[in-house]
Structures are given as structure tokens and as C-alpha cells.
PDB file of C-alpha atoms in Angstrom:
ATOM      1  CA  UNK F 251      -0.967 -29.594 -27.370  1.00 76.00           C
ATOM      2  CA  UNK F 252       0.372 -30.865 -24.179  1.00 91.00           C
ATOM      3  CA  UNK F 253       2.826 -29.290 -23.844  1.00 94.00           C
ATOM      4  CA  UNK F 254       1.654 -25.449 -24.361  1.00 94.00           C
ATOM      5  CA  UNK F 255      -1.027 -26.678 -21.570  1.00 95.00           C
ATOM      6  CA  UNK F 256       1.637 -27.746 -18.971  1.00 95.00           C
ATOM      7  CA  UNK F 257       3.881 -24.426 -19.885  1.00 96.00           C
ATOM      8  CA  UNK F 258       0.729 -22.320 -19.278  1.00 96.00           C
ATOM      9  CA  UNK F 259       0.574 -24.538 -16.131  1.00 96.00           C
ATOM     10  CA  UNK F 260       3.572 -23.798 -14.775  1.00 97.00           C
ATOM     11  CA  UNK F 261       3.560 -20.381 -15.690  1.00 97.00           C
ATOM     12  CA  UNK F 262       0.458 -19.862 -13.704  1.00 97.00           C
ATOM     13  CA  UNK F 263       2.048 -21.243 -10.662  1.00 97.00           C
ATOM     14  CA  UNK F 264       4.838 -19.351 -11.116  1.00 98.00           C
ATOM     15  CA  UNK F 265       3.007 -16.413 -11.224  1.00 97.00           C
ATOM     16  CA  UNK F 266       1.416 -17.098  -8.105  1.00 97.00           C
ATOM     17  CA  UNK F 267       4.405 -17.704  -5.988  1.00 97.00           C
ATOM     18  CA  UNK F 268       5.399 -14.583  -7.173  1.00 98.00           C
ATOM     19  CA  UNK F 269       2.225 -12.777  -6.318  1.00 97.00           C
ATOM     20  CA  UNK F 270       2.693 -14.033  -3.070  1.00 97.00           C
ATOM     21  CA  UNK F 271       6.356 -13.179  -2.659  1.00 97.00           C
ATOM     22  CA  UNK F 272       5.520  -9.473  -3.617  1.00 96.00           C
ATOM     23  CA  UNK F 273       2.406  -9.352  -0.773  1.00 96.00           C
ATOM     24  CA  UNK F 274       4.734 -10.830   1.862  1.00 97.00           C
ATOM     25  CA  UNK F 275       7.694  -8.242   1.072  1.00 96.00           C
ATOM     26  CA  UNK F 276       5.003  -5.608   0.710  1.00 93.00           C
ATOM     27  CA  UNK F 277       3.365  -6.068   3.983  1.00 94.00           C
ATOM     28  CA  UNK F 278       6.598  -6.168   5.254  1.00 96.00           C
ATOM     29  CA  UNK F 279       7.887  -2.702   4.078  1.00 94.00           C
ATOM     30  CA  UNK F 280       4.830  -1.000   5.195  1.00 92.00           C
ATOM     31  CA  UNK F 281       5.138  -2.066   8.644  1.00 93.00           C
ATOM     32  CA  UNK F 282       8.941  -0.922   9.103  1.00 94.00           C
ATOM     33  CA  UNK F 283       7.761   2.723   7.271  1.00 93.00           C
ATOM     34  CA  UNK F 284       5.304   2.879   9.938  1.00 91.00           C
ATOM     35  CA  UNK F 285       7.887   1.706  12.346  1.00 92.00           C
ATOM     36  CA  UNK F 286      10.630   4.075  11.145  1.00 92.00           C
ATOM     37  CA  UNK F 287       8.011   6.941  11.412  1.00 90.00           C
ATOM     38  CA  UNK F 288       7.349   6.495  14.908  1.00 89.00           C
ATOM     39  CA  UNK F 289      11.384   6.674  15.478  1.00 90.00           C
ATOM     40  CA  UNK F 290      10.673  10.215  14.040  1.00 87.00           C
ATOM     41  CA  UNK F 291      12.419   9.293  10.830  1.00 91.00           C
ATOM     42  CA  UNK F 292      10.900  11.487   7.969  1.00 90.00           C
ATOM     43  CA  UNK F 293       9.417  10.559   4.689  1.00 91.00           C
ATOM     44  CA  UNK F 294      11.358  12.605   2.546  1.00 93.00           C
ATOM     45  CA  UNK F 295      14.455   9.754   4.254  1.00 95.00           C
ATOM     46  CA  UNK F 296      12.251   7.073   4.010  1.00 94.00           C
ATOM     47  CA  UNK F 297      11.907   7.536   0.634  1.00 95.00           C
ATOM     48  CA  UNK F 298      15.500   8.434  -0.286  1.00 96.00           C
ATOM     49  CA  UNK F 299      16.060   4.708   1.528  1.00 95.00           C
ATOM     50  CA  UNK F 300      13.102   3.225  -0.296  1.00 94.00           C
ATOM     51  CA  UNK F 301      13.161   4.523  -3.945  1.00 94.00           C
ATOM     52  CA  UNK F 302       9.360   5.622  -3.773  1.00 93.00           C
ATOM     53  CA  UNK F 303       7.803   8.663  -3.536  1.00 94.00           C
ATOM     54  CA  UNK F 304       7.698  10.624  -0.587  1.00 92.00           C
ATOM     55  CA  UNK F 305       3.727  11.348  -0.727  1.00 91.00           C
ATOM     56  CA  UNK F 306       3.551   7.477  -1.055  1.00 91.00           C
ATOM     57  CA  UNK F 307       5.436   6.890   1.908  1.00 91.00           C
ATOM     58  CA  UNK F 308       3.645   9.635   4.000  1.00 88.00           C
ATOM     59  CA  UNK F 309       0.440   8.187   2.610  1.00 88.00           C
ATOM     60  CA  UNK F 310       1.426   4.422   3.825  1.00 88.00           C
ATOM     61  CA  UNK F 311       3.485   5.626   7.069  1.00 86.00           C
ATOM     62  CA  UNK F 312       1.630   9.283   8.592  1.00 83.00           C
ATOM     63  CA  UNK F 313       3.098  11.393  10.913  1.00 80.00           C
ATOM     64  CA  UNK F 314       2.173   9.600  14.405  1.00 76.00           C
ATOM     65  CA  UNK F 315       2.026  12.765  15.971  1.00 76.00           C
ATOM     66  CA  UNK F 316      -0.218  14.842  13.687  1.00 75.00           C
ATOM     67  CA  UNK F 317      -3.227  15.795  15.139  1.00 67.00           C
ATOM     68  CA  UNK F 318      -6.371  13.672  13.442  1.00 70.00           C
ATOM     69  CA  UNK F 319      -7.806  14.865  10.615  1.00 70.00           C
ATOM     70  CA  UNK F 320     -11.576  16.503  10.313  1.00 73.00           C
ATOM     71  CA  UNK F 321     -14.453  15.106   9.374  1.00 76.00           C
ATOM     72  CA  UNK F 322     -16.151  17.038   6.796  1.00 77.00           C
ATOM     73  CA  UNK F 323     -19.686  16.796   7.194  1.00 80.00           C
ATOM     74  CA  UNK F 324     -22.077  17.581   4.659  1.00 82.00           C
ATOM     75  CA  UNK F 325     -25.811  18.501   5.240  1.00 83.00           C
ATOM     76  CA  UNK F 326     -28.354  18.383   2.894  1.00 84.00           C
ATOM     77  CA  UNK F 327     -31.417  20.069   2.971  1.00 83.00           C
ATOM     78  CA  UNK F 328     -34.379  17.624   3.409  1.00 82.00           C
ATOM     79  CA  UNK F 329     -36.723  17.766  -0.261  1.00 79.00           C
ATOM     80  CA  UNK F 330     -39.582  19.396  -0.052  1.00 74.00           C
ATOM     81  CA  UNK F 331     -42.720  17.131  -1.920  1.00 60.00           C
TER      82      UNK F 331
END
């Protein structure tokens, strides 16, 4: 009974190491897409270099120079008691 409970353990731990591992590299990633689009590389490259989708990596990384988008602004009219 000891053991399965130190295998589950260990498991756990190794699970988080991992987790963490995968946030670090993530973080990472998304700051050189954001990097690479400000050097006016594309997404459609970015994801060629990448293996992810290009709407991912245009989603993550936007065009720097695109003009902000619109608020959409939705009015209500006030209920009448």
C-alpha cells in the first residue's frame, strides 16, 4: 500500500515540474511571436516555423500596426414600469 502511495507521489511531482516546464516554454514562445511580429514577420511564417495555426498565432501575436479595433456598444432601452 506504500508503495502505490509513493508512485502516485512521485507522479504528482512529476507532473508538476512538467506543468511548469510547459508555462515557462509557453510564455516564452508568445513573447518572441509578438517579437517576430513587430520585425514585420507574418503569421502565416510564424506558423510554418511554429507548427500551429496561423489564426492562433495572429490571435497570440496581432498585427502591431493594425489600427485598434471598435468598440461595439450596445444600448438598451430603459423598461418602462
Amino acid at each position: 500500500m506504500d508503495e502505490i502511495r509513493d508512485k502516485v507521489q512521485a507522479a504528482a511531482k512529476k507532473r508538476a515540474r512538467a506543468k511548469d516546464a510547459f508555462t515557462r516554454a509557453d510564455a516564452e514562445l508568445r513573447d518572441l511571436l509578438v517579437t517576430a511580429r513587430t520585425e514585420d514577420i507574418g503569421p502565416s511564417e510564424l506558423a510554418r516555423l511554429t507548427g500551429l495555426t496561423r489564426e492562433w498565432v495572429a490571435k497570440i501575436a496581432p498585427d502591431p500596426d493594425a489600427a485598434p479595433k471598435r468598440k461595439i456598444v450596445v444600448r438598451r432601452k430603459p423598461k418602462s414600469d
